[in-house]
CSV table of C-alpha atoms and ligand atoms in Angstrom, one decimal:
chain,number,residue,atom,x,y,z
A,1,MET,CA,77.5,70.9,34.8
A,2,ASN,CA,74.5,69.3,36.2
A,3,SER,CA,73.7,68.0,39.8
A,4,GLN,CA,71.2,66.6,41.8
A,5,GLN,CA,70.4,68.3,45.1
A,6,ILE,CA,67.8,67.8,48.0
A,7,VAL,CA,66.0,71.0,49.3
A,8,LEU,CA,63.4,71.5,52.1
A,9,ALA,CA,60.0,71.4,50.6
A,10,SER,CA,58.2,72.4,53.7
A,11,ARG,CA,58.5,72.6,57.3
A,12,PRO,CA,57.4,69.7,59.5
A,13,LYS,CA,54.9,69.8,62.3
A,14,GLY,CA,55.9,67.1,64.7
A,15,MET,CA,57.8,64.1,63.3
A,16,PRO,CA,59.1,65.0,59.7
A,17,THR,CA,58.4,62.8,56.9
A,18,VAL,CA,60.2,62.3,53.4
A,19,GLY,CA,57.5,64.6,51.9
A,20,ASN,CA,59.2,67.7,53.8
A,21,PHE,CA,62.1,67.1,51.3
A,22,ARG,CA,62.3,67.6,47.5
A,23,PHE,CA,64.9,66.2,44.9
A,24,GLU,CA,65.8,68.4,42.1
A,25,ASN,CA,68.1,68.7,39.3
A,26,VAL,CA,70.3,72.0,39.0
A,27,GLU,CA,72.7,73.3,36.3
A,28,LEU,CA,75.7,74.6,38.3
A,29,ASP,CA,77.5,77.9,37.1
A,30,GLU,CA,81.1,77.3,35.4
A,31,MET,CA,84.0,76.8,37.6
A,32,GLN,CA,86.0,80.1,38.3
A,33,ASP,CA,89.5,80.7,39.2
A,34,ASN,CA,90.3,79.8,42.9
A,35,GLU,CA,87.1,77.5,42.9
A,36,ILE,CA,86.9,73.6,43.1
A,37,THR,CA,84.6,71.1,42.0
A,38,VAL,CA,83.7,68.5,44.6
A,39,GLU,CA,81.6,65.1,44.6
A,40,GLY,CA,80.0,64.0,47.9
A,41,LEU,CA,81.4,60.7,49.2
A,42,PHE,CA,79.9,60.6,52.7
A,43,TYR,CA,77.0,62.6,54.1
A,44,SER,CA,76.4,63.1,57.7
A,45,VAL,CA,72.9,63.2,59.2
A,46,ASP,CA,72.6,64.5,62.7
A,47,PRO,CA,69.6,65.3,65.0
A,48,TYR,CA,70.2,69.1,65.3
A,49,MET,CA,69.1,69.1,61.7
A,50,ARG,CA,65.5,68.7,62.9
A,51,GLY,CA,65.7,72.1,64.5
A,52,ARG,CA,67.0,73.7,61.5
A,53,MET,CA,63.8,72.4,59.7
A,54,ASN,CA,61.8,74.8,62.0
A,55,ASP,CA,61.4,78.6,61.2
A,56,ALA,CA,63.0,79.3,64.7
A,57,LYS,CA,66.0,81.3,66.0
A,58,SER,CA,68.7,79.0,67.3
A,59,TYR,CA,72.4,78.7,67.4
A,60,VAL,CA,72.2,78.0,63.8
A,61,ALA,CA,70.3,79.4,61.2
A,62,PRO,CA,67.0,77.6,59.9
A,63,PHE,CA,67.1,75.8,56.5
A,64,GLN,CA,65.2,77.9,54.0
A,65,ILE,CA,62.2,76.6,52.0
A,66,ASP,CA,63.2,75.5,48.4
A,67,GLN,CA,67.0,75.9,49.4
A,68,PRO,CA,69.3,73.0,49.6
A,69,ILE,CA,69.7,71.3,53.1
A,70,GLU,CA,73.3,71.4,54.2
A,71,GLY,CA,75.5,69.4,56.6
A,72,ALA,CA,78.8,67.8,57.2
A,73,VAL,CA,80.0,66.1,54.2
A,74,VAL,CA,83.4,64.2,53.2
A,75,ALA,CA,84.0,65.0,49.3
A,76,LYS,CA,86.5,64.3,46.8
A,77,VAL,CA,88.0,67.2,44.7
A,78,THR,CA,87.4,66.3,41.0
A,79,ALA,CA,88.5,69.6,39.5
A,80,SER,CA,90.6,72.5,40.8
A,81,LYS,CA,91.4,75.9,39.8
A,82,SER,CA,92.6,76.6,43.1
A,83,ASP,CA,96.1,76.6,45.0
A,84,ASN,CA,95.0,75.0,47.9
A,85,PHE,CA,93.4,71.9,46.8
A,86,LYS,CA,94.4,69.4,43.9
A,87,THR,CA,92.2,66.9,42.1
A,88,GLY,CA,92.0,63.7,44.1
A,89,ASP,CA,92.1,65.5,47.5
A,90,VAL,CA,89.5,64.3,50.0
A,91,VAL,CA,88.1,67.1,52.1
A,92,MET,CA,85.5,67.5,54.9
A,93,GLY,CA,83.3,70.4,55.7
A,94,ARG,CA,79.9,71.9,55.7
A,95,LEU,CA,78.4,71.4,52.1
A,96,SER,CA,74.8,71.4,50.5
A,97,TRP,CA,73.0,68.1,50.1
A,98,ARG,CA,74.2,68.1,46.3
A,99,VAL,CA,76.0,65.5,44.4
A,100,ASN,CA,78.5,67.9,42.7
A,101,THR,CA,79.5,71.2,44.3
A,102,ILE,CA,81.4,74.1,43.0
A,103,THR,CA,83.1,76.0,45.8
A,104,ASN,CA,85.9,78.4,46.7
A,105,GLY,CA,86.8,75.8,49.3
A,106,LYS,CA,86.2,78.1,52.4
A,107,GLY,CA,85.5,75.8,55.3
A,108,LEU,CA,86.8,72.7,53.7
A,109,TYR,CA,89.9,70.9,55.2
A,110,LYS,CA,91.8,68.1,53.6
A,111,ILE,CA,91.6,64.9,55.5
A,112,ASP,CA,94.2,62.2,55.7
A,113,THR,CA,92.7,58.9,54.6
A,114,THR,CA,95.7,56.8,55.7
A,115,VAL,CA,94.9,57.5,59.3
A,116,ALA,CA,91.6,56.3,59.5
A,117,PRO,CA,88.5,55.7,56.9
A,118,SER,CA,87.2,58.9,55.7
A,119,SER,CA,83.8,58.3,57.1
A,120,TYR,CA,85.3,58.6,60.7
A,121,TYR,CA,85.8,62.2,60.1
A,122,LEU,CA,81.8,62.4,60.1
A,123,GLY,CA,81.8,60.8,63.4
A,124,ILE,CA,84.5,59.5,65.9
A,125,LEU,CA,87.0,62.0,64.5
A,126,GLY,CA,84.6,64.5,63.9
A,127,MET,CA,81.8,66.7,65.3
A,128,THR,CA,80.2,63.7,67.3
A,129,GLY,CA,83.5,62.4,68.9
A,130,LEU,CA,84.5,66.0,69.8
A,131,THR,CA,81.2,66.4,71.4
A,132,ALA,CA,81.6,63.3,73.5
A,133,TYR,CA,85.3,64.3,74.4
A,134,PHE,CA,84.5,67.9,75.3
A,135,GLY,CA,81.4,67.4,76.9
A,136,LEU,CA,82.5,64.5,79.1
A,137,THR,CA,85.9,65.7,80.0
A,138,ASP,CA,85.1,69.4,80.4
A,139,ILE,CA,81.8,69.5,82.1
A,140,GLY,CA,81.5,65.8,83.4
A,141,LYS,CA,85.0,65.7,84.7
A,142,PRO,CA,84.9,62.0,85.4
A,143,LYS,CA,87.2,60.5,88.1
A,144,ALA,CA,88.3,56.9,88.4
A,145,GLY,CA,85.8,54.6,90.3
A,146,GLU,CA,82.8,57.1,89.6
A,147,THR,CA,79.6,56.0,87.9
A,148,VAL,CA,78.9,57.5,84.6
A,149,VAL,CA,75.4,57.0,83.0
A,150,VAL,CA,75.0,58.1,79.3
A,151,SER,CA,71.7,58.0,77.6
A,152,GLY,CA,71.5,57.6,73.7
A,153,ALA,CA,74.4,55.2,74.4
A,154,ALA,CA,74.4,53.5,71.3
A,155,GLY,CA,74.5,56.6,69.2
A,156,ALA,CA,77.4,58.6,67.5
A,157,VAL,CA,78.1,60.6,70.8
A,158,GLY,CA,76.9,58.1,73.5
A,159,MET,CA,79.0,55.2,72.2
A,160,VAL,CA,82.2,57.5,72.4
A,161,VAL,CA,81.3,59.1,76.0
A,162,GLY,CA,80.8,55.6,77.4
A,163,GLN,CA,84.3,54.5,76.1
A,164,ILE,CA,86.1,57.6,77.2
A,165,ALA,CA,84.5,57.0,80.6
A,166,LYS,CA,85.9,53.6,80.7
A,167,ILE,CA,89.4,54.9,79.6
A,168,TYR,CA,89.0,57.3,82.6
A,169,GLY,CA,88.5,54.2,85.0
A,170,CYS,CA,84.9,54.6,85.5
A,171,ARG,CA,81.8,52.3,86.0
A,172,VAL,CA,79.7,53.0,82.9
A,173,ILE,CA,76.0,52.4,82.5
A,174,GLY,CA,74.3,53.0,79.1
A,175,ILE,CA,70.6,53.3,78.3
A,176,ALA,CA,69.6,52.5,74.8
A,177,GLY,CA,66.5,51.2,72.8
A,178,THR,CA,67.3,47.7,71.4
A,179,ASP,CA,68.6,44.4,72.7
A,180,LYS,CA,71.1,44.4,69.7
A,181,LYS,CA,72.4,47.8,70.8
A,182,ILE,CA,72.8,46.5,74.2
A,183,LYS,CA,74.7,43.4,73.0
A,184,MET,CA,77.1,45.8,71.0
A,185,LEU,CA,77.6,48.1,73.9
A,186,LYS,CA,78.4,45.4,76.4
A,187,GLU,CA,80.4,42.8,74.2
A,188,ASP,CA,82.2,45.0,71.9
A,189,LEU,CA,82.5,48.4,73.6
A,190,GLY,CA,83.0,47.4,77.2
A,191,PHE,CA,80.1,49.2,79.0
A,192,ASP,CA,79.4,47.4,82.3
A,193,GLU,CA,75.7,47.5,82.2
A,194,VAL,CA,72.9,48.8,79.6
A,195,ILE,CA,69.4,49.3,80.3
A,196,ASN,CA,66.7,48.9,77.4
A,197,TYR,CA,64.5,51.8,78.0
A,198,LYS,CA,61.7,50.4,75.8
A,199,THR,CA,61.4,47.2,77.7
A,200,THR,CA,62.2,48.4,81.2
A,201,LYS,CA,59.0,49.2,83.1
A,202,ASN,CA,60.7,51.1,85.9
A,203,ILE,CA,63.8,52.9,84.6
A,204,LYS,CA,64.4,54.7,88.0
A,205,GLU,CA,64.6,51.3,89.6
A,206,ALA,CA,66.7,49.8,86.9
A,207,VAL,CA,69.1,52.9,87.2
A,208,ALA,CA,69.2,52.5,91.0
A,209,GLN,CA,70.0,48.5,90.6
A,210,SER,CA,72.9,49.2,88.0
A,211,CYS,CA,74.2,52.2,90.1
A,212,PRO,CA,74.2,50.9,93.7
A,213,LYS,CA,76.6,53.7,94.7
A,214,GLY,CA,74.3,56.4,92.8
A,215,VAL,CA,75.1,58.6,89.6
A,216,ASP,CA,78.0,60.9,89.6
A,217,VAL,CA,78.2,61.9,85.9
A,218,TYR,CA,75.0,62.0,83.7
A,219,PHE,CA,75.6,62.5,80.0
A,220,ASP,CA,72.2,63.4,78.6
A,221,ASN,CA,71.5,62.9,75.0
A,222,VAL,CA,67.7,62.3,75.1
A,223,GLY,CA,66.0,64.3,78.0
A,224,GLY,CA,62.4,63.5,78.9
A,225,GLU,CA,61.3,60.6,81.1
A,226,ILE,CA,64.7,58.7,80.8
A,227,SER,CA,66.5,61.7,82.2
A,228,ASP,CA,63.9,62.2,85.1
A,229,ALA,CA,64.6,58.8,86.0
A,230,VAL,CA,68.4,59.1,86.0
A,231,ILE,CA,68.4,62.4,87.8
A,232,ALA,CA,66.2,60.6,90.6
A,233,ASN,CA,69.5,58.7,91.3
A,234,ILE,CA,71.9,61.4,91.2
A,235,ASN,CA,74.8,61.8,93.8
A,236,PHE,CA,76.1,64.7,96.0
A,237,ASN,CA,78.3,66.9,93.7
A,238,ALA,CA,77.3,65.1,90.5
A,239,ARG,CA,77.6,66.6,87.0
A,240,ILE,CA,74.9,66.5,84.6
A,241,VAL,CA,76.2,67.2,80.9
A,242,LEU,CA,73.2,68.6,79.0
A,243,CYS,CA,74.3,67.6,75.4
A,244,GLY,CA,70.9,66.7,73.6
A,245,GLN,CA,67.2,66.3,74.2
A,246,ILE,CA,66.3,64.1,71.2
A,247,SER,CA,63.1,62.8,72.8
A,248,LEU,CA,61.7,66.4,72.7
A,249,TYR,CA,62.7,67.4,69.2
A,250,ASN,CA,59.5,66.7,67.5
A,251,SER,CA,57.4,67.6,70.4
A,252,THR,CA,54.6,70.2,69.5
A,253,GLU,CA,54.0,71.1,73.0
A,254,VAL,CA,56.4,71.5,76.0
A,255,PRO,CA,56.0,68.5,78.2
A,256,VAL,CA,55.6,68.9,81.9
A,257,GLY,CA,58.0,66.9,84.1
A,258,PRO,CA,58.9,66.7,87.8
A,259,ARG,CA,60.6,69.9,89.3
A,260,LEU,CA,64.1,68.8,89.4
A,261,GLN,CA,65.7,71.8,91.1
A,262,PRO,CA,65.1,71.0,94.7
A,263,MET,CA,67.1,67.8,94.1
A,264,LEU,CA,69.7,69.5,92.2
A,265,LEU,CA,70.2,72.1,94.9
A,266,THR,CA,70.2,69.8,98.0
A,267,ARG,CA,72.7,67.6,96.2
A,268,SER,CA,74.7,70.4,95.0
A,269,VAL,CA,74.5,69.1,91.6
A,270,LEU,CA,76.0,71.1,88.6
A,271,MET,CA,74.0,70.9,85.3
A,272,GLN,CA,75.5,72.5,82.4
A,273,GLY,CA,74.4,72.7,78.7
A,274,PHE,CA,76.9,73.2,75.8
A,275,ILE,CA,77.2,73.6,72.3
A,276,ILE,CA,80.1,71.9,70.6
A,277,GLY,CA,81.2,75.0,68.7
A,278,ASN,CA,81.9,76.6,72.1
A,279,TYR,CA,85.1,74.3,71.9
A,280,GLU,CA,86.1,75.2,68.3
A,281,SER,CA,89.5,76.7,69.3
A,282,HIS,CA,90.3,73.4,71.0
A,283,PHE,CA,89.3,71.0,68.2
A,284,PRO,CA,92.8,70.2,67.1
A,285,LYS,CA,93.8,68.8,70.5
A,286,GLY,CA,90.7,67.1,70.8
A,287,MET,CA,91.2,65.4,67.3
A,288,GLU,CA,94.7,64.4,68.2
A,289,GLN,CA,93.6,62.7,71.6
A,290,LEU,CA,90.6,60.9,69.7
A,291,GLY,CA,92.9,60.0,67.0
A,292,GLN,CA,95.4,58.6,69.3
A,293,TRP,CA,92.9,56.5,71.1
A,294,VAL,CA,91.6,55.0,68.1
A,295,LYS,CA,95.0,54.1,66.8
A,296,GLN,CA,95.6,52.4,70.1
A,297,GLY,CA,92.4,50.4,69.8
A,298,LYS,CA,91.2,52.0,73.0
A,299,LEU,CA,88.2,53.7,71.1
A,300,LYS,CA,86.2,51.8,68.6
A,301,SER,CA,83.7,53.2,66.0
A,302,THR,CA,80.5,51.6,64.8
A,303,GLU,CA,78.4,53.1,61.8
A,304,THR,CA,75.3,52.8,60.2
A,305,ILE,CA,75.9,53.5,56.5
A,306,LEU,CA,72.9,53.6,54.0
A,307,ASN,CA,74.0,53.6,50.4
A,308,GLY,CA,72.8,56.0,47.8
A,309,PHE,CA,72.4,60.0,47.8
A,310,ASP,CA,68.5,59.2,47.7
A,311,LYS,CA,68.7,57.8,51.1
A,312,LEU,CA,69.5,61.0,53.0
A,313,PRO,CA,66.1,62.1,54.1
A,314,THR,CA,65.4,58.4,55.3
A,315,ALA,CA,68.5,58.4,57.3
A,316,LEU,CA,67.8,61.5,58.8
A,317,LEU,CA,64.4,60.4,59.8
A,318,GLY,CA,65.8,57.1,61.2
A,319,LEU,CA,67.6,58.9,63.8
A,320,PHE,CA,64.3,59.8,65.5
A,321,LYS,CA,63.3,55.8,65.1
A,322,GLY,CA,66.5,54.5,66.5
A,323,GLU,CA,67.4,53.0,63.1
A,324,ASN,CA,71.2,53.7,63.5
A,325,THR,CA,73.8,52.0,65.7
A,326,GLY,CA,76.7,54.3,66.1
A,327,LYS,CA,76.9,57.1,63.5
A,328,MET,CA,74.6,57.4,61.0
A,329,ILE,CA,76.0,58.1,57.4
A,330,VAL,CA,74.8,58.0,53.8
A,331,GLU,CA,77.3,57.0,51.3
A,332,ALA,CA,76.6,58.4,47.7
B,1,NAP,N1,75.3,69.7,72.1
B,1,NAP,C1,75.9,69.6,71.0
B,1,NAP,O1,76.8,70.4,70.6
B,1,NAP,C2,75.7,68.5,70.4
B,1,NAP,C3,76.4,67.8,69.3
B,1,NAP,C4,76.0,66.5,68.9
B,1,NAP,C5,75.0,65.9,69.1
B,1,NAP,N2,74.1,66.5,70.1
B,1,NAP,C6,73.0,65.8,70.6
B,1,NAP,O2,73.4,64.6,71.0
B,1,NAP,C7,72.5,63.6,70.9
B,1,NAP,C8,72.9,62.5,70.2
B,1,NAP,O3,73.3,62.7,69.0
B,1,NAP,P1,74.0,61.6,68.1
B,1,NAP,O4,74.5,62.6,66.9
B,1,NAP,O5,74.9,60.9,68.6
B,1,NAP,O6,72.5,60.8,67.6
B,1,NAP,P2,72.5,59.4,67.6
B,1,NAP,O7,72.4,59.2,69.1
B,1,NAP,O8,73.4,58.8,66.8
B,1,NAP,O9,71.1,59.1,67.0
B,1,NAP,C9,70.0,59.3,67.8
B,1,NAP,C10,69.6,58.2,68.7
B,1,NAP,O10,68.7,58.8,69.6
B,1,NAP,C11,67.8,57.6,70.1
B,1,NAP,N3,66.5,58.4,70.3
B,1,NAP,C12,65.6,58.7,69.2
B,1,NAP,N4,64.6,59.0,69.6
B,1,NAP,C13,64.5,58.9,71.0
B,1,NAP,C14,63.6,59.1,72.2
B,1,NAP,N5,62.3,59.6,71.9
B,1,NAP,N6,64.0,58.7,73.3
B,1,NAP,C15,65.1,58.3,73.7
B,1,NAP,N7,66.2,57.9,72.6
B,1,NAP,C16,65.7,58.2,71.5
B,1,NAP,C17,67.9,56.7,69.1
B,1,NAP,O11,68.4,55.5,69.8
B,1,NAP,P3,67.8,54.4,70.5
B,1,NAP,O12,67.4,53.0,69.8
B,1,NAP,O13,68.4,54.2,71.9
B,1,NAP,O14,66.3,54.9,71.2
B,1,NAP,C18,68.7,57.1,68.0
B,1,NAP,O15,69.5,56.1,67.5
B,1,NAP,C19,71.3,64.4,70.1
B,1,NAP,O16,70.3,64.7,71.1
B,1,NAP,C20,71.9,65.4,69.5
B,1,NAP,O17,71.0,66.7,69.3
B,1,NAP,C21,74.6,67.6,70.7
C-alpha cells in the first residue's frame, strides 16, 4: 500500500518555513496479524511541535531529520487484523503525519462520535481542553469573585480557560491579537473584557483598567512582554499558571525582561509550570467533566479547520502568526 507522508527536512533557525518540511510517497509494509490500517481524518497542530523541530533535550524527543512528523490524529480504521479494533472504528492517538498508517494500535483509543464531533477530541475534549482544565483548577485554584487573566485567550487552551473560570464565578479578562477574536470571546464565550495586545500601546495600564481589584490568577500561554504587563498587576497570594511561552518559541536569543522575583516574593505569589502529561492518571476524570460541560452548553468550542493533508505545515506555522481562532486542525 502506498501513502503520502510529511517529514522534517531541516531544522529551523528562528521562525520555521514550509521549506523545513518535505512531502514523500512511501510504500507501507503488508498489514500483519494484530495490526490495523488507519486513514487520518483530522490532524492536530500544536505549538509544542516547534520545540520538537529543534535538536534539544526536552520533555518530548525531537523530531528526526528525514523522519515523519508525528502528533495527535483522529483516524478511521480501514482494515483490521486485530481483536481490539474493527473496520469503521474512529480512533484517536499519536500517529505519524501520513495519509495511511499500519500500526499495532498501541496508544490509540476508540472515540464515541455520537457524544461530540470527532475533531473535538483533538481540542476541547482532548489535550488542549485537559490542559486548560487541570492547569486552571489544580494550579490556578480560582474562587468565585476573583479576577482571572488569560493570555493567548482566543486559542485552543485559552478559550477553555476563560470559560471554565466563568463557570467558577470569576471575572475573566482575555488578551488576544485581533478585534475579531476579541468580539468572539466577549460575544460568544462570555469573557468580561478582552485586550488586543497588538493595538494597545500600554498593556500594563490596560490590564490595570480592566482589573480594578488586581489579578488573582494569571494563566500564561504566551510569556514575554504581555506576561510582564500582567504580572505588574498581580495581587497578594495570586497564582500564576505557567502553561506556555509561545512568544519565545522562535527566539534565537534569550530576551531580558524585568526581574519579577521581588514582586512575587513581596506579594506571596505562587508561579508554577506544568506539563499536561503530569496529569495523565486523571485524564478520564477531566474528560468526563469537560464532556459534561460541553453537553450542558456551558463550554463552547471554536475551531479553525484547514482542508487538505498538504495544509499541515502551513497550519502549524499559522499558530505563530495568530491565524487560528480556537483549535487549529487540518481535515484530510
Ligand atoms: N503545558 C502544557 O502541557 C501545554 C499544553 C498545551 C499547550 N501549551 C501551551 O499553551 C499555549 C497555547 O497553546 P494552544 O494549543 O492553545 O495554541 P493556540 O493558542 O491555539 O495558538 C497559538 C496562538 O498564540 C498566539 N500567539 C502566537 N504568537 C504570539 C506572540 N508572539 N505573542 C502573543 N501571542 C502569540 C496567537 O494568537 P493571537 O492572535 O492572540 O496572537 C495564536 O493563535 C502555547 O504556548 C502552548 O505551547 C502547554
